[in-house]
mmCIF file of C-alpha atoms in Angstrom:
data_model
loop_
_atom_site.group_PDB
_atom_site.id
_atom_site.type_symbol
_atom_site.label_atom_id
_atom_site.label_comp_id
_atom_site.label_asym_id
_atom_site.label_seq_id
_atom_site.Cartn_x
_atom_site.Cartn_y
_atom_site.Cartn_z
ATOM 1 C CA GLY A 198 -33.154 40.832 -6.981
ATOM 2 C CA GLN A 199 -34.518 40.362 -3.508
ATOM 3 C CA GLN A 200 -38.257 40.078 -3.188
ATOM 4 C CA LEU A 201 -40.867 40.035 -0.529
ATOM 5 C CA ASN A 202 -43.941 37.950 -1.173
ATOM 6 C CA GLN A 203 -46.963 39.796 0.138
ATOM 7 C CA SER A 204 -50.408 38.231 0.311
ATOM 8 C CA PRO A 205 -53.181 38.485 -0.381
ATOM 9 C CA GLN A 206 -52.867 40.753 -3.411
ATOM 10 C CA SER A 207 -56.300 42.236 -2.763
ATOM 11 C CA MET A 208 -59.148 41.971 -0.298
ATOM 12 C CA PHE A 209 -62.761 43.093 -0.404
ATOM 13 C CA ILE A 210 -64.389 42.969 3.000
ATOM 14 C CA GLN A 211 -67.407 44.180 4.899
ATOM 15 C CA GLU A 212 -67.077 47.042 7.359
ATOM 16 C CA GLY A 213 -66.449 45.683 10.847
ATOM 17 C CA GLU A 214 -64.553 42.594 9.728
ATOM 18 C CA ASP A 215 -60.989 41.862 10.760
ATOM 19 C CA VAL A 216 -58.237 41.777 8.136
ATOM 20 C CA SER A 217 -54.956 39.904 8.033
ATOM 21 C CA MET A 218 -52.101 40.184 5.527
ATOM 22 C CA ASN A 219 -48.543 38.906 5.564
ATOM 23 C CA CYS A 220 -45.140 39.083 3.969
ATOM 24 C CA THR A 221 -42.589 36.331 3.591
ATOM 25 C CA SER A 222 -39.060 36.196 2.297
ATOM 26 C CA SER A 223 -36.276 33.701 1.771
ATOM 27 C CA SER A 224 -33.887 36.234 3.353
ATOM 28 C CA ILE A 225 -33.521 37.483 6.897
ATOM 29 C CA PHE A 226 -34.393 41.095 7.686
ATOM 30 C CA ASN A 227 -33.329 43.262 10.610
ATOM 31 C CA THR A 228 -36.382 45.473 10.502
ATOM 32 C CA TRP A 229 -39.913 45.136 9.176
ATOM 33 C CA LEU A 230 -42.054 48.133 8.296
ATOM 34 C CA TRP A 231 -45.704 48.410 7.334
ATOM 35 C CA TYR A 232 -46.957 51.352 5.246
ATOM 36 C CA LYS A 233 -50.368 52.437 3.971
ATOM 37 C CA GLN A 234 -50.799 54.319 0.702
ATOM 38 C CA ASP A 235 -53.915 56.253 -0.263
ATOM 39 C CA PRO A 236 -54.563 56.864 -3.984
ATOM 40 C CA GLY A 237 -52.270 59.493 -5.472
ATOM 41 C CA GLU A 238 -50.285 59.956 -2.270
ATOM 42 C CA GLY A 239 -47.079 58.687 -0.745
ATOM 43 C CA PRO A 240 -46.949 55.756 1.687
ATOM 44 C CA VAL A 241 -47.386 56.567 5.351
ATOM 45 C CA LEU A 242 -45.606 54.551 8.022
ATOM 46 C CA LEU A 243 -47.994 52.539 10.221
ATOM 47 C CA ILE A 244 -45.784 50.289 12.322
ATOM 48 C CA ALA A 245 -42.051 49.583 12.641
ATOM 49 C CA LEU A 246 -40.753 46.281 14.057
ATOM 50 C CA TYR A 247 -37.158 45.852 15.189
ATOM 51 C CA LYS A 248 -36.901 42.549 17.056
ATOM 52 C CA ALA A 249 -37.724 38.983 16.125
ATOM 53 C CA GLY A 250 -40.948 37.956 17.832
ATOM 54 C CA GLU A 251 -41.921 41.571 18.528
ATOM 55 C CA LEU A 252 -45.656 42.280 18.548
ATOM 56 C CA THR A 253 -46.635 45.955 18.208
ATOM 57 C CA SER A 254 -50.006 47.686 18.108
ATOM 58 C CA ASN A 255 -51.102 51.051 16.768
ATOM 59 C CA GLY A 256 -54.788 51.533 17.494
ATOM 60 C CA ARG A 257 -56.701 48.869 15.591
ATOM 61 C CA LEU A 258 -53.529 47.718 13.848
ATOM 62 C CA THR A 259 -51.278 44.948 15.164
ATOM 63 C CA ALA A 260 -48.112 43.719 13.487
ATOM 64 C CA GLN A 261 -45.602 41.022 14.357
ATOM 65 C CA PHE A 262 -41.989 40.395 13.408
ATOM 66 C CA GLY A 263 -41.672 36.680 12.704
ATOM 67 C CA ILE A 264 -39.413 34.656 14.954
ATOM 68 C CA THR A 265 -37.397 33.408 11.967
ATOM 69 C CA ARG A 266 -36.922 37.068 10.833
ATOM 70 C CA LYS A 267 -38.200 36.029 7.409
ATOM 71 C CA ASP A 268 -41.821 37.075 7.763
ATOM 72 C CA SER A 269 -44.244 39.571 9.226
ATOM 73 C CA PHE A 270 -47.991 39.990 9.427
ATOM 74 C CA LEU A 271 -50.368 42.918 9.848
ATOM 75 C CA ASN A 272 -53.848 42.639 11.337
ATOM 76 C CA ILE A 273 -56.547 45.290 11.208
ATOM 77 C CA SER A 274 -59.433 44.803 13.595
ATOM 78 C CA ALA A 275 -62.981 46.086 13.094
ATOM 79 C CA SER A 276 -62.308 47.624 9.681
ATOM 80 C CA ILE A 277 -63.828 50.961 8.717
ATOM 81 C CA PRO A 278 -64.206 52.635 5.297
ATOM 82 C CA SER A 279 -61.141 54.852 5.778
ATOM 83 C CA ASP A 280 -58.975 51.711 6.000
ATOM 84 C CA VAL A 281 -59.272 51.509 2.199
ATOM 85 C CA GLY A 282 -55.905 51.746 0.477
ATOM 86 C CA ILE A 283 -52.803 49.776 -0.420
ATOM 87 C CA TYR A 284 -50.766 48.268 2.397
ATOM 88 C CA PHE A 285 -47.080 47.574 1.852
ATOM 89 C CA CYS A 286 -44.634 45.603 3.907
ATOM 90 C CA ALA A 287 -40.964 46.518 3.670
ATOM 91 C CA GLY A 288 -37.871 44.810 5.002
ATOM 92 C CA LEU A 289 -34.549 46.380 5.836
ATOM 93 C CA ARG A 290 -31.270 44.526 5.610
ATOM 94 C CA GLY A 291 -27.621 45.308 5.669
ATOM 95 C CA SER A 292 -24.925 46.106 8.142
ATOM 96 C CA GLY A 293 -24.804 49.510 9.728
ATOM 97 C CA ASN A 294 -27.329 51.866 8.203
ATOM 98 C CA THR A 295 -27.433 51.199 4.476
ATOM 99 C CA GLY A 296 -31.116 52.090 4.685
ATOM 100 C CA LYS A 297 -32.211 50.126 1.615
ATOM 101 C CA LEU A 298 -35.741 48.843 1.840
ATOM 102 C CA ILE A 299 -37.201 45.908 -0.045
ATOM 103 C CA PHE A 300 -40.954 46.266 -0.641
ATOM 104 C CA GLY A 301 -43.708 43.740 -1.050
ATOM 105 C CA GLN A 302 -46.082 44.075 -3.986
ATOM 106 C CA GLY A 303 -48.834 45.516 -1.805
ATOM 107 C CA THR A 304 -52.266 44.399 -0.592
ATOM 108 C CA THR A 305 -55.194 46.437 -1.898
ATOM 109 C CA LEU A 306 -57.950 46.670 0.683
ATOM 110 C CA GLN A 307 -61.505 47.655 -0.117
ATOM 111 C CA VAL A 308 -64.117 48.005 2.616
ATOM 112 C CA LYS A 309 -67.820 47.863 1.895
ATOM 113 C CA PRO A 310 -69.860 50.049 4.270
ATOM 114 C CA ASP B 95 -44.355 72.155 9.068
ATOM 115 C CA GLY B 96 -41.570 69.627 8.574
ATOM 116 C CA GLY B 97 -41.883 67.255 5.682
ATOM 117 C CA ILE B 98 -40.907 66.091 2.233
ATOM 118 C CA THR B 99 -42.159 68.125 -0.708
ATOM 119 C CA GLN B 100 -42.267 66.758 -4.211
ATOM 120 C CA SER B 101 -43.074 68.891 -7.219
ATOM 121 C CA PRO B 102 -44.780 69.022 -9.559
ATOM 122 C CA LYS B 103 -47.649 66.685 -8.673
ATOM 123 C CA TYR B 104 -48.244 65.883 -12.359
ATOM 124 C CA LEU B 105 -45.689 66.104 -15.160
ATOM 125 C CA PHE B 106 -45.933 65.450 -18.856
ATOM 126 C CA ARG B 107 -43.013 64.705 -21.113
ATOM 127 C CA LYS B 108 -42.628 64.558 -24.845
ATOM 128 C CA GLU B 109 -40.591 61.722 -26.234
ATOM 129 C CA GLY B 110 -36.903 62.583 -26.382
ATOM 130 C CA GLN B 111 -37.076 65.143 -23.581
ATOM 131 C CA ASN B 112 -35.350 65.084 -20.230
ATOM 132 C CA VAL B 113 -37.427 66.115 -17.217
ATOM 133 C CA THR B 114 -36.427 66.841 -13.640
ATOM 134 C CA LEU B 115 -38.502 65.977 -10.597
ATOM 135 C CA SER B 116 -37.955 67.982 -7.454
ATOM 136 C CA CYS B 117 -37.666 66.632 -3.909
ATOM 137 C CA GLU B 118 -37.020 68.893 -0.937
ATOM 138 C CA GLN B 119 -37.020 67.996 2.758
ATOM 139 C CA ASN B 120 -36.746 70.192 5.843
ATOM 140 C CA LEU B 121 -36.408 67.316 8.285
ATOM 141 C CA ASN B 122 -32.610 67.578 8.441
ATOM 142 C CA HIS B 123 -32.390 63.985 7.229
ATOM 143 C CA ASP B 124 -29.059 62.805 5.849
ATOM 144 C CA ALA B 125 -30.356 60.071 3.559
ATOM 145 C CA MET B 126 -32.701 60.518 0.592
ATOM 146 C CA TYR B 127 -34.149 58.068 -1.895
ATOM 147 C CA TRP B 128 -36.032 57.885 -5.189
ATOM 148 C CA TYR B 129 -38.476 55.096 -5.974
ATOM 149 C CA ARG B 130 -40.565 54.219 -8.968
ATOM 150 C CA GLN B 131 -44.043 52.717 -8.551
ATOM 151 C CA ASP B 132 -45.925 50.942 -11.315
ATOM 152 C CA PRO B 133 -49.501 49.633 -10.971
ATOM 153 C CA GLY B 134 -49.718 46.357 -9.097
ATOM 154 C CA GLN B 135 -46.067 46.453 -8.085
ATOM 155 C CA GLY B 136 -44.130 47.437 -5.056
ATOM 156 C CA LEU B 137 -41.715 50.330 -4.953
ATOM 157 C CA ARG B 138 -38.433 49.903 -6.768
ATOM 158 C CA LEU B 139 -35.332 51.853 -5.797
ATOM 159 C CA ILE B 140 -33.825 54.112 -8.466
ATOM 160 C CA TYR B 141 -31.090 56.035 -6.619
ATOM 161 C CA TYR B 142 -30.212 56.869 -3.054
ATOM 162 C CA SER B 143 -27.911 59.253 -1.259
ATOM 163 C CA GLN B 144 -26.687 58.908 2.303
ATOM 164 C CA ILE B 145 -24.707 62.127 2.414
ATOM 165 C CA VAL B 146 -24.276 65.343 0.470
ATOM 166 C CA ASN B 147 -22.250 65.017 -2.739
ATOM 167 C CA ASP B 148 -22.556 61.251 -2.748
ATOM 168 C CA PHE B 149 -25.175 58.927 -4.244
ATOM 169 C CA GLN B 150 -25.534 55.297 -5.258
ATOM 170 C CA LYS B 151 -27.453 53.439 -7.933
ATOM 171 C CA GLY B 152 -30.443 51.430 -6.858
ATOM 172 C CA ASP B 153 -32.016 48.491 -8.636
ATOM 173 C CA ILE B 154 -33.340 50.358 -11.704
ATOM 174 C CA ALA B 155 -30.979 53.320 -12.244
ATOM 175 C CA GLU B 156 -30.688 53.052 -16.034
ATOM 176 C CA GLY B 157 -32.150 56.119 -17.770
ATOM 177 C CA TYR B 158 -32.119 58.223 -14.595
ATOM 178 C CA SER B 159 -29.670 60.640 -13.003
ATOM 179 C CA VAL B 160 -29.517 62.481 -9.667
ATOM 180 C CA SER B 161 -27.503 65.084 -7.822
ATOM 181 C CA ARG B 162 -27.091 65.861 -4.121
ATOM 182 C CA GLU B 163 -25.519 69.276 -3.850
ATOM 183 C CA LYS B 164 -27.496 70.259 -0.772
ATOM 184 C CA LYS B 165 -28.658 68.212 2.188
ATOM 185 C CA GLU B 166 -32.285 69.199 1.716
ATOM 186 C CA SER B 167 -32.541 68.598 -2.034
ATOM 187 C CA PHE B 168 -32.315 65.455 -4.179
ATOM 188 C CA PRO B 169 -33.615 66.104 -7.716
ATOM 189 C CA LEU B 170 -34.208 63.225 -10.127
ATOM 190 C CA THR B 171 -33.772 63.627 -13.885
ATOM 191 C CA VAL B 172 -35.603 61.210 -16.141
ATOM 192 C CA THR B 173 -33.568 61.159 -19.319
ATOM 193 C CA SER B 174 -34.612 60.309 -22.855
ATOM 194 C CA ALA B 175 -32.734 57.027 -22.380
ATOM 195 C CA GLN B 176 -35.505 55.843 -20.069
ATOM 196 C CA LYS B 177 -37.790 54.105 -22.546
ATOM 197 C CA ASN B 178 -40.774 53.562 -20.283
ATOM 198 C CA PRO B 179 -40.862 56.567 -17.956
ATOM 199 C CA THR B 180 -44.611 56.666 -17.279
ATOM 200 C CA ALA B 181 -44.928 55.922 -13.563
ATOM 201 C CA PHE B 182 -45.502 57.357 -10.117
ATOM 202 C CA TYR B 183 -42.244 58.604 -8.587
ATOM 203 C CA LEU B 184 -41.761 58.763 -4.842
ATOM 204 C CA CYS B 185 -39.050 60.490 -2.854
ATOM 205 C CA ALA B 186 -38.205 59.436 0.694
ATOM 206 C CA SER B 187 -35.773 60.379 3.429
ATOM 207 C CA ASN B 188 -34.600 59.175 6.812
ATOM 208 C CA PRO B 189 -32.106 60.231 9.456
ATOM 209 C CA THR B 190 -28.904 58.300 9.904
ATOM 210 C CA GLY B 191 -28.869 55.859 12.747
ATOM 211 C CA ARG B 192 -29.670 52.211 12.902
ATOM 212 C CA ASP B 193 -32.766 51.130 11.031
ATOM 213 C CA GLN B 194 -34.525 54.472 10.884
ATOM 214 C CA PRO B 195 -37.772 54.185 8.870
ATOM 215 C CA GLN B 196 -38.091 56.112 5.635
ATOM 216 C CA HIS B 197 -40.753 58.778 5.262
ATOM 217 C CA PHE B 198 -42.245 59.620 1.886
ATOM 218 C CA GLY B 199 -43.361 62.631 -0.092
ATOM 219 C CA ASP B 200 -46.674 62.659 -1.959
ATOM 220 C CA GLY B 201 -45.216 61.675 -5.295
ATOM 221 C CA THR B 202 -45.031 62.949 -8.865
ATOM 222 C CA ARG B 203 -46.975 61.267 -11.646
ATOM 223 C CA LEU B 204 -45.051 61.389 -14.927
ATOM 224 C CA SER B 205 -46.820 60.719 -18.212
ATOM 225 C CA ILE B 206 -45.649 60.644 -21.826
ATOM 226 C CA LEU B 207 -47.468 62.820 -24.333
#
């Protein structure tokens, strides 16, 4: 089936460092979403992107919808310990509102205080 | 508070048993979804429903069944035909309308005794 390739698979960084992760696909998506999941909980929506080339920020988080509509990246600036978790990208395709999301495999982030 | 409630948080099943996972939302969302999450993998779609009394198979529907008798409820039954049911199960919902992001419950962890 369809897949999103998310990288890196994991990151171990020092508090205060910036973080970058990305997702790529061979297919075009209409919408890109970025979620964060804490252990034992459901994913929480961080940023939604709806237009090719769109750059959106949410506090220390910045995400972009690639111009080709086949990729997206998420940056976290000045990381803090509570940024620890698994970050997922998700792409939405289809005409109308089929609503089916395709998820990346996730990037596990660990932050050393 | 509005949200998506999954219960129970932890569930144990003996081999050969069917079990039902509950998902309730009071967000007045039309669409609801069930995902399965395994370690190191992204979320995979089991079933989804865009309207009451209608549902569609996702990518990994074998061994699962659902019903959508009420707008706010979308229970998932893991049947004995599902040979590897141990996983974290996530329910999500979104309103109809173009490209509305999905919001998730906190999940149910199912284990085999």
